[in-house]
Amino acid sequence: MLITLYGIPNCDTIKKARKWLETQAIEYQFHDYRKNGITPELVNEFFQSLGWEKVLNKRGTTYRQLSQEQKESLNEANALALLLEQPAMIKRPILRVKETLYLGFTPQQYSELFS
């Protein structure tokens, strides 16, 4: 089974998800947005599967640093450009299991997914 975990390595939630996968002896690939890059096609796939508003991390410091005007004018098109420029604004983690994408991490969610 092909499993890819997308994110940035210093994110606490990514660390928890990776630890959970490793503890369960589940093989996966880690796609680091900063090292491996990110493409418009990948972000569009996230948007189509999960919804652009859910993919955009509004709780992070990068989002909070946006001007009020930027926040109010967000739409799918400019969110795409913003996430390509600032991949830390992509909600984490995104997990691909075969062809399906999942957003977020809780031990219960992953237990159900891999049971």
Short mmCIF file of N, CA and C in Angstrom, two decimals:
data_model
loop_
_atom_site.label_atom_id
_atom_site.label_comp_id
_atom_site.label_asym_id
_atom_site.label_seq_id
_atom_site.Cartn_x
_atom_site.Cartn_y
_atom_site.Cartn_z
N MET A 1 0.85 -1.17 0.00
CA MET A 1 0.00 0.00 0.00
C MET A 1 0.89 1.24 0.00
N LEU A 2 0.64 2.16 -0.92
CA LEU A 2 1.42 3.37 -1.02
C LEU A 2 0.83 4.44 -0.11
N ILE A 3 1.64 4.91 0.84
CA ILE A 3 1.20 5.92 1.80
C ILE A 3 2.19 7.08 1.78
N THR A 4 1.66 8.29 1.65
CA THR A 4 2.49 9.49 1.68
C THR A 4 1.93 10.44 2.72
N LEU A 5 2.81 10.96 3.55
CA LEU A 5 2.45 11.96 4.54
C LEU A 5 3.07 13.27 4.08
N TYR A 6 2.22 14.30 3.90
CA TYR A 6 2.66 15.60 3.43
C TYR A 6 2.72 16.59 4.58
N GLY A 7 3.80 17.40 4.61
CA GLY A 7 3.89 18.41 5.65
C GLY A 7 5.28 19.00 5.75
N ILE A 8 5.54 19.57 6.91
CA ILE A 8 6.86 20.12 7.22
C ILE A 8 7.34 19.44 8.51
N PRO A 9 8.61 19.07 8.57
CA PRO A 9 9.08 18.21 9.66
C PRO A 9 9.04 18.81 11.05
N ASN A 10 9.08 20.12 11.19
CA ASN A 10 9.11 20.70 12.54
C ASN A 10 7.72 20.95 13.12
N CYS A 11 6.67 20.55 12.41
CA CYS A 11 5.30 20.69 12.90
C CYS A 11 5.02 19.62 13.96
N ASP A 12 4.48 20.04 15.10
CA ASP A 12 4.20 19.09 16.18
C ASP A 12 3.21 18.00 15.76
N THR A 13 2.19 18.35 14.99
CA THR A 13 1.21 17.36 14.57
C THR A 13 1.83 16.37 13.59
N ILE A 14 2.72 16.85 12.74
CA ILE A 14 3.44 15.95 11.82
C ILE A 14 4.30 14.98 12.64
N LYS A 15 4.97 15.48 13.65
CA LYS A 15 5.80 14.63 14.50
C LYS A 15 4.96 13.53 15.15
N LYS A 16 3.76 13.89 15.64
CA LYS A 16 2.87 12.90 16.26
C LYS A 16 2.41 11.87 15.24
N ALA A 17 2.04 12.33 14.05
CA ALA A 17 1.56 11.41 13.00
C ALA A 17 2.68 10.46 12.58
N ARG A 18 3.88 10.99 12.40
CA ARG A 18 5.01 10.14 12.01
C ARG A 18 5.32 9.11 13.09
N LYS A 19 5.31 9.56 14.34
CA LYS A 19 5.58 8.64 15.45
C LYS A 19 4.52 7.53 15.49
N TRP A 20 3.25 7.91 15.29
CA TRP A 20 2.17 6.92 15.30
C TRP A 20 2.39 5.90 14.19
N LEU A 21 2.66 6.37 12.98
CA LEU A 21 2.87 5.46 11.85
C LEU A 21 4.06 4.52 12.12
N GLU A 22 5.14 5.07 12.65
CA GLU A 22 6.33 4.27 12.93
C GLU A 22 6.07 3.26 14.04
N THR A 23 5.36 3.66 15.08
CA THR A 23 5.03 2.76 16.19
C THR A 23 4.18 1.59 15.70
N GLN A 24 3.32 1.86 14.72
CA GLN A 24 2.45 0.81 14.17
C GLN A 24 3.13 0.03 13.04
N ALA A 25 4.40 0.34 12.77
CA ALA A 25 5.17 -0.30 11.71
C ALA A 25 4.50 -0.17 10.34
N ILE A 26 3.96 1.02 10.09
CA ILE A 26 3.33 1.31 8.80
C ILE A 26 4.34 2.08 7.96
N GLU A 27 4.68 1.50 6.81
CA GLU A 27 5.65 2.14 5.92
C GLU A 27 4.98 3.29 5.19
N TYR A 28 5.70 4.40 5.09
CA TYR A 28 5.17 5.58 4.42
C TYR A 28 6.32 6.40 3.87
N GLN A 29 5.99 7.27 2.94
CA GLN A 29 6.94 8.25 2.45
C GLN A 29 6.56 9.59 3.05
N PHE A 30 7.57 10.39 3.40
CA PHE A 30 7.30 11.73 3.91
C PHE A 30 7.64 12.73 2.83
N HIS A 31 6.68 13.57 2.48
CA HIS A 31 6.89 14.62 1.48
C HIS A 31 7.00 15.94 2.23
N ASP A 32 8.23 16.44 2.32
CA ASP A 32 8.52 17.71 2.98
C ASP A 32 8.32 18.82 1.95
N TYR A 33 7.34 19.68 2.19
CA TYR A 33 7.05 20.75 1.24
C TYR A 33 8.28 21.61 0.95
N ARG A 34 9.11 21.82 1.95
CA ARG A 34 10.26 22.69 1.76
C ARG A 34 11.38 22.00 0.98
N LYS A 35 11.62 20.73 1.25
CA LYS A 35 12.68 19.99 0.55
C LYS A 35 12.22 19.44 -0.79
N ASN A 36 11.03 18.83 -0.80
CA ASN A 36 10.55 18.16 -2.01
C ASN A 36 9.74 19.09 -2.91
N GLY A 37 9.38 20.24 -2.39
CA GLY A 37 8.63 21.21 -3.19
C GLY A 37 7.14 20.90 -3.22
N ILE A 38 6.44 21.81 -3.87
CA ILE A 38 4.99 21.67 -4.00
C ILE A 38 4.61 22.26 -5.36
N THR A 39 3.66 21.64 -6.00
CA THR A 39 3.26 22.06 -7.34
C THR A 39 1.81 22.55 -7.32
N PRO A 40 1.45 23.36 -8.31
CA PRO A 40 0.04 23.76 -8.43
C PRO A 40 -0.88 22.55 -8.57
N GLU A 41 -0.40 21.52 -9.27
CA GLU A 41 -1.21 20.32 -9.46
C GLU A 41 -1.50 19.62 -8.13
N LEU A 42 -0.49 19.55 -7.27
CA LEU A 42 -0.68 18.89 -5.97
C LEU A 42 -1.65 19.70 -5.10
N VAL A 43 -1.47 21.01 -5.05
CA VAL A 43 -2.36 21.84 -4.24
C VAL A 43 -3.78 21.77 -4.79
N ASN A 44 -3.92 21.80 -6.11
CA ASN A 44 -5.25 21.66 -6.71
C ASN A 44 -5.90 20.32 -6.37
N GLU A 45 -5.09 19.28 -6.33
CA GLU A 45 -5.62 17.97 -5.93
C GLU A 45 -6.12 18.02 -4.49
N PHE A 46 -5.35 18.65 -3.61
CA PHE A 46 -5.79 18.83 -2.22
C PHE A 46 -7.12 19.59 -2.18
N PHE A 47 -7.19 20.69 -2.95
CA PHE A 47 -8.40 21.51 -2.98
C PHE A 47 -9.60 20.69 -3.47
N GLN A 48 -9.43 19.94 -4.56
CA GLN A 48 -10.54 19.19 -5.14
C GLN A 48 -11.02 18.09 -4.20
N SER A 49 -10.09 17.46 -3.52
CA SER A 49 -10.44 16.34 -2.65
C SER A 49 -10.95 16.79 -1.29
N LEU A 50 -10.32 17.82 -0.72
CA LEU A 50 -10.58 18.20 0.67
C LEU A 50 -11.31 19.54 0.82
N GLY A 51 -11.29 20.35 -0.22
CA GLY A 51 -11.87 21.69 -0.15
C GLY A 51 -10.81 22.72 0.21
N TRP A 52 -10.73 23.78 -0.58
CA TRP A 52 -9.64 24.75 -0.37
C TRP A 52 -9.71 25.41 1.00
N GLU A 53 -10.91 25.64 1.53
CA GLU A 53 -11.02 26.30 2.82
C GLU A 53 -10.52 25.41 3.97
N LYS A 54 -10.64 24.09 3.79
CA LYS A 54 -10.14 23.18 4.82
C LYS A 54 -8.63 23.02 4.72
N VAL A 55 -8.09 23.12 3.51
CA VAL A 55 -6.65 22.96 3.30
C VAL A 55 -5.88 24.17 3.83
N LEU A 56 -6.49 25.33 3.79
CA LEU A 56 -5.85 26.56 4.26
C LEU A 56 -5.83 26.57 5.79
N ASN A 57 -4.64 26.63 6.36
CA ASN A 57 -4.48 26.64 7.82
C ASN A 57 -4.64 28.06 8.34
N LYS A 58 -5.77 28.33 8.96
CA LYS A 58 -6.05 29.67 9.47
C LYS A 58 -5.59 29.85 10.91
N ARG A 59 -5.04 28.81 11.51
CA ARG A 59 -4.60 28.91 12.91
C ARG A 59 -3.11 29.20 13.06
N GLY A 60 -2.38 29.13 11.97
CA GLY A 60 -0.94 29.30 12.04
C GLY A 60 -0.50 30.76 12.02
N THR A 61 0.75 30.97 12.39
CA THR A 61 1.28 32.34 12.45
C THR A 61 1.36 32.97 11.06
N THR A 62 1.63 32.18 10.03
CA THR A 62 1.75 32.75 8.68
C THR A 62 0.42 33.36 8.25
N TYR A 63 -0.69 32.68 8.53
CA TYR A 63 -2.00 33.22 8.19
C TYR A 63 -2.30 34.47 9.01
N ARG A 64 -1.99 34.43 10.28
CA ARG A 64 -2.28 35.56 11.16
C ARG A 64 -1.50 36.82 10.74
N GLN A 65 -0.38 36.63 10.04
CA GLN A 65 0.42 37.78 9.60
C GLN A 65 -0.13 38.42 8.33
N LEU A 66 -1.11 37.79 7.69
CA LEU A 66 -1.73 38.39 6.51
C LEU A 66 -2.51 39.63 6.92
N SER A 67 -2.62 40.57 5.99
CA SER A 67 -3.42 41.75 6.27
C SER A 67 -4.90 41.36 6.29
N GLN A 68 -5.70 42.19 6.92
CA GLN A 68 -7.15 41.93 6.97
C GLN A 68 -7.72 41.89 5.56
N GLU A 69 -7.21 42.76 4.70
CA GLU A 69 -7.66 42.79 3.30
C GLU A 69 -7.36 41.46 2.60
N GLN A 70 -6.16 40.92 2.82
CA GLN A 70 -5.79 39.63 2.22
C GLN A 70 -6.72 38.52 2.71
N LYS A 71 -6.99 38.52 4.01
CA LYS A 71 -7.86 37.49 4.58
C LYS A 71 -9.27 37.58 4.00
N GLU A 72 -9.78 38.80 3.88
CA GLU A 72 -11.14 38.98 3.39
C GLU A 72 -11.30 38.67 1.91
N SER A 73 -10.23 38.82 1.14
CA SER A 73 -10.33 38.61 -0.30
C SER A 73 -9.92 37.19 -0.72
N LEU A 74 -9.69 36.31 0.24
CA LEU A 74 -9.28 34.95 -0.11
C LEU A 74 -10.36 34.23 -0.90
N ASN A 75 -9.91 33.57 -1.96
CA ASN A 75 -10.76 32.68 -2.74
C ASN A 75 -9.88 31.54 -3.21
N GLU A 76 -10.43 30.60 -3.92
CA GLU A 76 -9.66 29.41 -4.31
C GLU A 76 -8.45 29.78 -5.15
N ALA A 77 -8.59 30.72 -6.07
CA ALA A 77 -7.48 31.08 -6.97
C ALA A 77 -6.33 31.75 -6.23
N ASN A 78 -6.64 32.76 -5.38
CA ASN A 78 -5.52 33.40 -4.71
C ASN A 78 -5.01 32.57 -3.53
N ALA A 79 -5.85 31.69 -2.99
CA ALA A 79 -5.36 30.76 -1.96
C ALA A 79 -4.32 29.81 -2.55
N LEU A 80 -4.55 29.38 -3.79
CA LEU A 80 -3.58 28.50 -4.47
C LEU A 80 -2.22 29.21 -4.56
N ALA A 81 -2.21 30.44 -5.03
CA ALA A 81 -0.96 31.19 -5.16
C ALA A 81 -0.30 31.37 -3.80
N LEU A 82 -1.10 31.67 -2.79
CA LEU A 82 -0.59 31.89 -1.44
C LEU A 82 0.05 30.63 -0.87
N LEU A 83 -0.59 29.48 -1.07
CA LEU A 83 -0.06 28.22 -0.52
C LEU A 83 1.20 27.77 -1.27
N LEU A 84 1.28 28.09 -2.55
CA LEU A 84 2.50 27.77 -3.29
C LEU A 84 3.66 28.61 -2.79
N GLU A 85 3.38 29.85 -2.43
CA GLU A 85 4.40 30.76 -1.92
C GLU A 85 4.73 30.46 -0.46
N GLN A 86 3.72 30.05 0.31
CA GLN A 86 3.87 29.81 1.75
C GLN A 86 3.32 28.42 2.11
N PRO A 87 4.03 27.35 1.78
CA PRO A 87 3.48 26.01 2.04
C PRO A 87 3.20 25.72 3.52
N ALA A 88 3.77 26.51 4.42
CA ALA A 88 3.49 26.32 5.85
C ALA A 88 2.01 26.63 6.15
N MET A 89 1.33 27.28 5.21
CA MET A 89 -0.09 27.61 5.41
C MET A 89 -1.01 26.47 5.00
N ILE A 90 -0.44 25.36 4.55
CA ILE A 90 -1.26 24.19 4.24
C ILE A 90 -1.49 23.44 5.55
N LYS A 91 -2.74 23.19 5.84
CA LYS A 91 -3.09 22.47 7.08
C LYS A 91 -2.38 21.12 7.06
N ARG A 92 -1.93 20.70 8.23
CA ARG A 92 -1.13 19.48 8.31
C ARG A 92 -1.69 18.53 9.36
N PRO A 93 -1.39 17.27 9.15
CA PRO A 93 -0.84 16.67 7.94
C PRO A 93 -1.93 16.34 6.92
N ILE A 94 -1.49 16.14 5.71
CA ILE A 94 -2.34 15.54 4.69
C ILE A 94 -1.73 14.17 4.43
N LEU A 95 -2.57 13.16 4.50
CA LEU A 95 -2.12 11.78 4.34
C LEU A 95 -2.79 11.19 3.09
N ARG A 96 -1.97 10.61 2.23
CA ARG A 96 -2.49 9.91 1.05
C ARG A 96 -2.35 8.41 1.29
N VAL A 97 -3.48 7.72 1.22
CA VAL A 97 -3.48 6.27 1.29
C VAL A 97 -4.09 5.80 -0.02
N LYS A 98 -3.26 5.17 -0.83
CA LYS A 98 -3.61 4.83 -2.22
C LYS A 98 -3.99 6.11 -2.93
N GLU A 99 -5.25 6.28 -3.31
CA GLU A 99 -5.66 7.49 -4.04
C GLU A 99 -6.50 8.44 -3.20
N THR A 100 -6.69 8.14 -1.91
CA THR A 100 -7.56 8.95 -1.06
C THR A 100 -6.73 9.84 -0.15
N LEU A 101 -7.17 11.09 0.00
CA LEU A 101 -6.49 12.05 0.87
C LEU A 101 -7.28 12.24 2.16
N TYR A 102 -6.55 12.37 3.27
CA TYR A 102 -7.14 12.60 4.59
C TYR A 102 -6.44 13.80 5.21
N LEU A 103 -7.20 14.61 5.93
CA LEU A 103 -6.65 15.82 6.52
C LEU A 103 -6.64 15.70 8.04
N GLY A 104 -5.52 16.09 8.64
CA GLY A 104 -5.42 16.10 10.10
C GLY A 104 -4.90 14.79 10.66
N PHE A 105 -4.72 14.78 11.97
CA PHE A 105 -4.26 13.57 12.66
C PHE A 105 -4.85 13.50 14.05
N THR A 106 -5.40 12.35 14.35
CA THR A 106 -5.66 11.94 15.72
C THR A 106 -5.34 10.45 15.75
N PRO A 107 -4.88 9.93 16.88
CA PRO A 107 -4.62 8.49 16.94
C PRO A 107 -5.85 7.67 16.58
N GLN A 108 -7.03 8.11 17.02
CA GLN A 108 -8.27 7.38 16.72
C GLN A 108 -8.53 7.37 15.21
N GLN A 109 -8.37 8.52 14.56
CA GLN A 109 -8.59 8.61 13.11
C GLN A 109 -7.67 7.64 12.37
N TYR A 110 -6.39 7.62 12.71
CA TYR A 110 -5.44 6.75 12.02
C TYR A 110 -5.69 5.29 12.37
N SER A 111 -6.08 5.00 13.62
CA SER A 111 -6.41 3.61 14.00
C SER A 111 -7.54 3.09 13.15
N GLU A 112 -8.58 3.89 12.96
CA GLU A 112 -9.72 3.47 12.15
C GLU A 112 -9.31 3.31 10.69
N LEU A 113 -8.48 4.20 10.21
CA LEU A 113 -8.03 4.18 8.83
C LEU A 113 -7.22 2.92 8.51
N PHE A 114 -6.39 2.52 9.44
CA PHE A 114 -5.48 1.39 9.20
C PHE A 114 -5.92 0.10 9.87
N SER A 115 -7.18 0.02 10.34
CA SER A 115 -7.63 -1.20 10.99
C SER A 115 -8.00 -2.27 9.97
#
